[in-house]
Amino acid sequence: MATLSNLLRLVPLQLAELPSHPALKLSMHQERGRETSRASETQLQSIDPQTTTQTLNVSEPHTPEVDGCPPILSFIKAILDDAVVFIDDTLPTTFGPHSIKSSTPAKTRVELLQRKISAKELSKVDWQGSKIPRNPPDNVASEAWYARRSCHVNDQAKGSANFSEFDYGLRIDHCQHEGDYTPEVYDTFKVLDWRIPDALDKVESDFADYQNITMSTVFEMCHKLPFPLSTRVFPVLVITATTGEQDFIVVQLPVEIGTIQEAFYSNGRNLKEGSSALKRKRPILGKYTSIERCVLRPISNEIEWTMATTSDAKGWLPMWMQKLGVPGAVAKDVGFLMDWIREKRKAGALEEGA
């Protein structure tokens, strides 16, 4: 059995654990207690949060940054490698059955699985000795993981979708589309981008297994919850890639971005600048990790969609109550996507994108 990854955890990534980005430097200097010159502070404050990008320099892509941040290619590859191993090897051998549910209008049934990773197990994670070192957390809490697996006919039929439609809905603009098809999501705010060159697999032989790579920090997934619960906002780092002609993977990791001005909800900017009463509410910041993988099985002509997640919505809602609602919510997402794809298909919006 593979060792537990230090990256696919519910412990949020800190700014210094992210690849270098101009918009992060001021906050990192402040966190480390360094003096920041008025000129550099002014320069950083002038960055437009909607268009901020860091373009990858492929000349020395694996060289550690001067500020101690991890090299971007090593960072991306470590996460993708760990995620593929998790879905393909770890999940089938360590998760147990939970239930089987329907998810209208999807024609297929959804298999739900579960696993609890104890604090004792997590205490053995090699935080600093792994490919991408991380600072070990002060307190290690157990993680309740839930997973689902569903198989869909590779066809543009009611209650199903073909592989191009899955790719369009789940990999391309992942967070924006998830916000479109999930009723509870009221905003997906994009914070930062790391621009990855096209055809990276041709530049770096280590990336032969991955193409079409994207990485962005999206202060996203702003969720409405039933009264009297407060709204929740989950800041995540999102990495997507195709892992072949007929398979792809999407990874979302929690990230701490409350000290950077480009954030909108975690630093309270929304309280004055929100465009609606809902967006001006003070949310509770939660955290989640998720991994999704879609593979087209040519023999059966079915698309296998697997997703695994662990989360903590925070607030006063105890974890045992949160656990009660996660399996049902995870299963509903299948139907939400099928319904969204059906509507997009009817409107002709998938002809170009898919």
XYZ file of C-alpha atoms in Angstrom:
354
model
C 0.000 0.000 0.000
C 1.319 3.436 -0.926
C 2.454 5.739 1.866
C 0.220 8.668 2.762
C 0.938 11.763 0.682
C 1.944 14.960 2.473
C 0.203 16.961 -0.265
C -3.241 15.326 -0.541
C -4.178 16.307 2.979
C -6.806 18.444 4.670
C -4.022 20.628 6.095
C -4.125 23.860 4.011
C -1.117 24.767 1.915
C 0.596 27.889 3.236
C 1.869 30.678 0.981
C 5.508 29.613 1.368
C 4.521 26.092 0.287
C 3.198 27.357 -3.059
C 5.322 27.996 -6.168
C 6.578 31.546 -6.494
C 4.094 34.174 -7.670
C 4.434 37.997 -7.653
C 1.157 38.469 -5.790
C 2.331 36.269 -2.908
C 5.615 38.036 -2.177
C 4.300 40.933 -0.090
C 2.265 38.643 2.145
C 5.180 36.244 2.542
C 7.504 39.096 3.557
C 4.959 40.268 6.095
C 4.502 36.777 7.503
C 8.255 36.368 7.902
C 8.588 39.775 9.550
C 10.745 41.238 6.793
C 10.884 44.877 5.769
C 9.148 45.564 2.474
C 10.184 48.690 0.622
C 7.576 51.270 -0.296
C 8.422 50.774 -3.964
C 7.945 47.018 -3.952
C 4.768 47.322 -1.885
C 3.323 49.792 -4.368
C 4.251 47.505 -7.227
C 2.537 44.520 -5.630
C -0.576 46.513 -4.765
C -0.952 47.492 -8.425
C -1.512 43.899 -9.534
C -4.970 43.306 -10.967
C -6.443 40.282 -9.128
C -8.581 39.325 -12.098
C -5.668 39.017 -14.527
C -2.744 38.139 -12.262
C -0.659 35.376 -13.805
C 2.778 33.921 -13.264
C 4.270 32.531 -16.476
C 6.406 29.442 -16.007
C 10.033 29.782 -17.087
C 10.944 26.379 -18.474
C 14.684 27.112 -18.586
C 15.173 26.010 -14.970
C 11.758 24.571 -14.060
C 12.957 22.264 -11.260
C 15.308 24.745 -9.575
C 14.193 25.912 -6.108
C 13.140 29.545 -6.013
C 15.279 32.167 -4.271
C 12.474 32.825 -1.777
C 12.385 29.161 -0.776
C 9.173 28.331 -2.638
C 9.005 24.926 -4.329
C 9.882 24.771 -8.058
C 6.645 24.796 -9.971
C 7.145 21.742 -12.173
C 8.285 19.550 -9.308
C 5.296 20.793 -7.311
C 2.772 20.031 -10.052
C 4.218 16.634 -10.879
C 4.330 15.523 -7.242
C 0.644 16.373 -6.791
C -0.446 14.715 -10.040
C 1.623 11.603 -9.315
C 0.198 11.293 -5.800
C -3.354 11.850 -7.055
C -3.136 9.195 -9.760
C -1.739 6.668 -7.270
C -4.487 7.586 -4.804
C -7.338 7.012 -7.261
C -5.893 4.036 -9.155
C -4.209 2.114 -6.323
C -4.996 3.416 -2.825
C -8.746 3.917 -3.129
C -9.618 0.428 -4.465
C -7.623 -1.305 -1.733
C -8.332 0.845 1.354
C -11.893 2.204 0.984
C -14.864 0.177 2.117
C -18.461 0.156 0.843
C -20.924 2.738 2.136
C -24.051 2.566 -0.028
C -25.427 2.703 -3.563
C -27.621 5.615 -4.566
C -29.452 6.937 -7.598
C -28.837 10.479 -8.824
C -31.541 11.717 -11.158
C -31.375 12.308 -14.100
C -28.256 10.146 -14.384
C -29.204 6.691 -15.649
C -26.442 4.966 -13.732
C -26.289 4.134 -10.044
C -23.628 5.730 -7.863
C -21.436 3.542 -5.674
C -20.362 5.282 -2.455
C -17.251 4.311 -0.506
C -15.652 5.518 2.718
C -12.436 5.494 4.691
C -11.321 7.039 7.960
C -7.633 7.917 8.212
C -6.859 8.171 11.913
C -4.692 10.797 13.533
C -2.269 7.994 14.418
C -1.888 7.083 10.739
C -1.489 10.730 9.736
C 1.203 11.245 12.370
C 3.397 8.955 10.243
C 3.191 11.199 7.164
C 6.667 12.221 6.036
C 5.975 15.938 5.861
C 9.521 17.186 5.368
C 11.194 14.224 3.683
C 8.857 13.974 0.695
C 9.518 15.341 -2.811
C 7.839 18.612 -1.845
C 8.655 19.294 1.822
C 5.980 20.821 4.036
C 5.949 22.046 7.585
C 4.220 19.460 9.786
C 1.000 20.734 11.376
C 0.886 21.458 15.103
C -2.137 19.213 15.539
C -3.011 16.259 13.339
C -6.720 15.455 13.135
C -8.263 12.389 11.541
C -9.675 12.634 8.023
C -13.047 11.210 6.988
C -12.849 10.379 3.280
C -15.818 9.617 1.062
C -15.644 8.481 -2.537
C -18.038 7.711 -5.345
C -17.729 5.743 -8.535
C -20.150 5.725 -11.444
C -19.983 4.294 -14.963
C -21.687 6.159 -17.801
C -22.405 5.105 -21.365
C -20.170 7.107 -23.677
C -23.072 8.658 -25.544
C -24.925 11.944 -25.938
C -28.074 10.463 -24.513
C -30.444 11.662 -21.798
C -28.971 10.848 -18.421
C -25.493 10.281 -19.818
C -22.720 12.095 -21.697
C -19.829 11.358 -24.004
C -16.203 11.755 -23.003
C -15.815 15.184 -24.606
C -18.762 16.448 -22.578
C -17.285 15.058 -19.365
C -13.971 16.698 -20.219
C -15.669 20.012 -20.903
C -17.747 19.925 -17.727
C -15.149 18.659 -15.274
C -11.622 19.470 -16.469
C -12.004 22.653 -18.511
C -12.778 25.651 -16.267
C -13.472 23.178 -13.483
C -14.499 25.552 -10.700
C -16.555 27.845 -12.894
C -18.500 24.912 -14.307
C -18.955 23.339 -10.889
C -20.436 26.625 -9.781
C -22.763 26.565 -12.787
C -24.188 23.115 -12.173
C -24.264 23.070 -8.345
C -27.342 24.919 -7.004
C -25.814 25.735 -3.595
C -22.784 27.527 -5.070
C -23.334 31.271 -5.354
C -19.867 32.445 -6.398
C -16.548 31.132 -7.725
C -13.939 33.837 -7.300
C -10.666 33.381 -9.172
C -7.625 34.703 -7.331
C -4.354 33.715 -9.034
C -3.035 31.856 -12.070
C 0.190 30.111 -12.857
C 0.454 30.038 -16.648
C 1.741 26.666 -17.834
C 3.222 26.441 -21.373
C 1.437 24.382 -23.982
C 2.976 21.032 -24.893
C 4.856 20.822 -21.598
C 5.274 17.093 -22.204
C 7.470 17.968 -25.195
C 9.632 20.322 -23.105
C 9.988 18.081 -20.065
C 10.305 14.314 -20.508
C 9.132 13.843 -16.895
C 5.728 15.141 -18.010
C 5.154 12.611 -20.766
C 2.214 11.215 -18.756
C 0.491 14.600 -18.411
C -0.760 17.095 -20.974
C -2.972 20.203 -20.960
C -1.862 21.118 -17.444
C -3.479 24.026 -15.623
C -2.859 25.326 -12.116
C -4.726 28.179 -10.476
C -5.684 29.312 -7.012
C -9.416 29.950 -6.986
C -11.036 31.413 -3.926
C -14.080 29.521 -4.854
C -16.991 27.339 -3.981
C -19.045 29.823 -1.996
C -21.885 27.724 -0.618
C -25.315 28.708 0.647
C -26.447 26.571 3.584
C -29.927 26.247 5.126
C -30.852 28.749 7.844
C -29.486 29.304 10.482
C -26.117 28.140 9.119
C -23.713 30.742 7.743
C -22.395 30.679 4.206
C -19.186 28.720 3.626
C -16.230 29.570 1.419
C -13.549 27.041 0.478
C -10.226 28.400 -0.859
C -8.554 25.779 -3.036
C -5.611 25.234 -5.331
C -6.809 23.538 -8.522
C -4.605 21.430 -10.793
C -5.970 19.678 -13.873
C -4.355 17.553 -16.571
C -5.138 14.972 -19.186
C -3.436 11.656 -18.471
C -3.967 10.183 -21.917
C -6.210 10.631 -24.925
C -9.237 9.380 -23.012
C -8.630 10.157 -19.345
C -8.031 13.182 -17.125
C -7.605 14.145 -13.477
C -8.657 17.141 -11.358
C -7.100 17.879 -7.954
C -8.302 20.470 -5.445
C -6.279 21.212 -2.315
C -7.070 23.604 0.540
C -4.908 26.710 0.649
C -4.489 29.558 3.129
C -4.755 32.862 1.256
C -6.266 35.139 3.889
C -3.294 37.528 3.934
C -3.145 38.330 0.219
C -5.060 41.282 -1.182
C -6.084 39.373 -4.324
C -8.391 37.191 -2.232
C -11.959 38.408 -1.891
C -13.767 36.464 0.836
C -11.046 35.176 3.158
C -9.600 38.643 3.747
C -12.993 40.306 4.201
C -12.889 42.400 1.039
C -16.325 41.068 0.132
C -17.931 42.770 3.144
C -17.719 46.139 1.372
C -17.159 45.199 -2.262
C -19.639 42.336 -2.693
C -22.089 42.930 -5.539
C -25.092 41.525 -3.641
C -26.304 41.107 -0.081
C -25.376 37.428 -0.229
C -21.835 38.165 -1.386
C -21.433 40.788 1.347
C -22.128 38.282 4.116
C -19.273 37.258 6.361
C -18.658 33.588 5.517
C -17.068 30.839 7.530
C -13.937 29.538 5.837
C -13.984 25.785 5.417
C -11.540 23.425 3.761
C -11.689 20.396 1.511
C -9.506 18.174 -0.601
C -10.856 16.355 -3.644
C -9.540 14.227 -6.476
C -11.550 13.389 -9.587
C -10.595 11.075 -12.408
C -12.461 10.173 -15.593
C -11.359 7.282 -17.786
C -13.006 6.014 -20.971
C -12.983 2.205 -20.958
C -12.912 1.266 -24.676
C -14.056 -2.342 -24.284
C -17.288 -1.473 -22.498
C -17.511 2.009 -24.083
C -18.192 3.405 -20.609
C -16.763 6.394 -18.792
C -15.685 5.607 -15.241
C -15.961 8.714 -13.075
C -14.299 8.434 -9.666
C -14.169 11.141 -7.019
C -12.779 11.131 -3.476
C -13.005 13.951 -0.952
C -12.434 14.907 2.661
C -13.700 18.144 4.158
C -14.321 20.266 7.228
C -17.000 22.946 6.923
C -15.918 24.463 10.280
C -18.305 26.596 12.317
C -20.341 25.151 15.149
C -21.561 22.187 13.088
C -19.913 19.125 14.699
C -18.018 16.741 12.459
C -20.397 13.844 13.122
C -23.259 15.919 11.728
C -21.195 16.958 8.711
C -20.445 13.309 7.956
C -24.156 12.515 7.778
C -24.671 14.858 4.843
C -21.525 14.241 2.781
C -22.435 10.922 1.060
C -25.762 12.246 -0.192
C -24.221 15.495 -1.422
C -21.445 13.595 -3.196
C -23.975 11.409 -5.009
C -26.163 14.372 -6.048
C -23.275 15.945 -7.958
C -23.535 13.187 -10.572
C -27.112 14.132 -11.387
C -26.309 17.833 -11.281
C -23.627 17.407 -13.947
C -25.833 15.235 -16.179
C -28.662 17.785 -15.984
C -26.279 20.684 -16.756
C -24.797 18.845 -19.733
C -28.285 18.077 -21.036
C -29.264 21.758 -20.869
C -25.996 22.846 -22.504
C -26.510 20.264 -25.228
C -30.056 21.463 -25.904
C -28.815 25.040 -26.181
C -26.048 24.017 -28.583
C -23.418 25.332 -26.144
C -21.352 22.132 -26.234
C -20.853 21.940 -29.969
C -17.731 24.117 -29.851
C -16.502 23.402 -26.326
C -16.987 19.655 -26.486
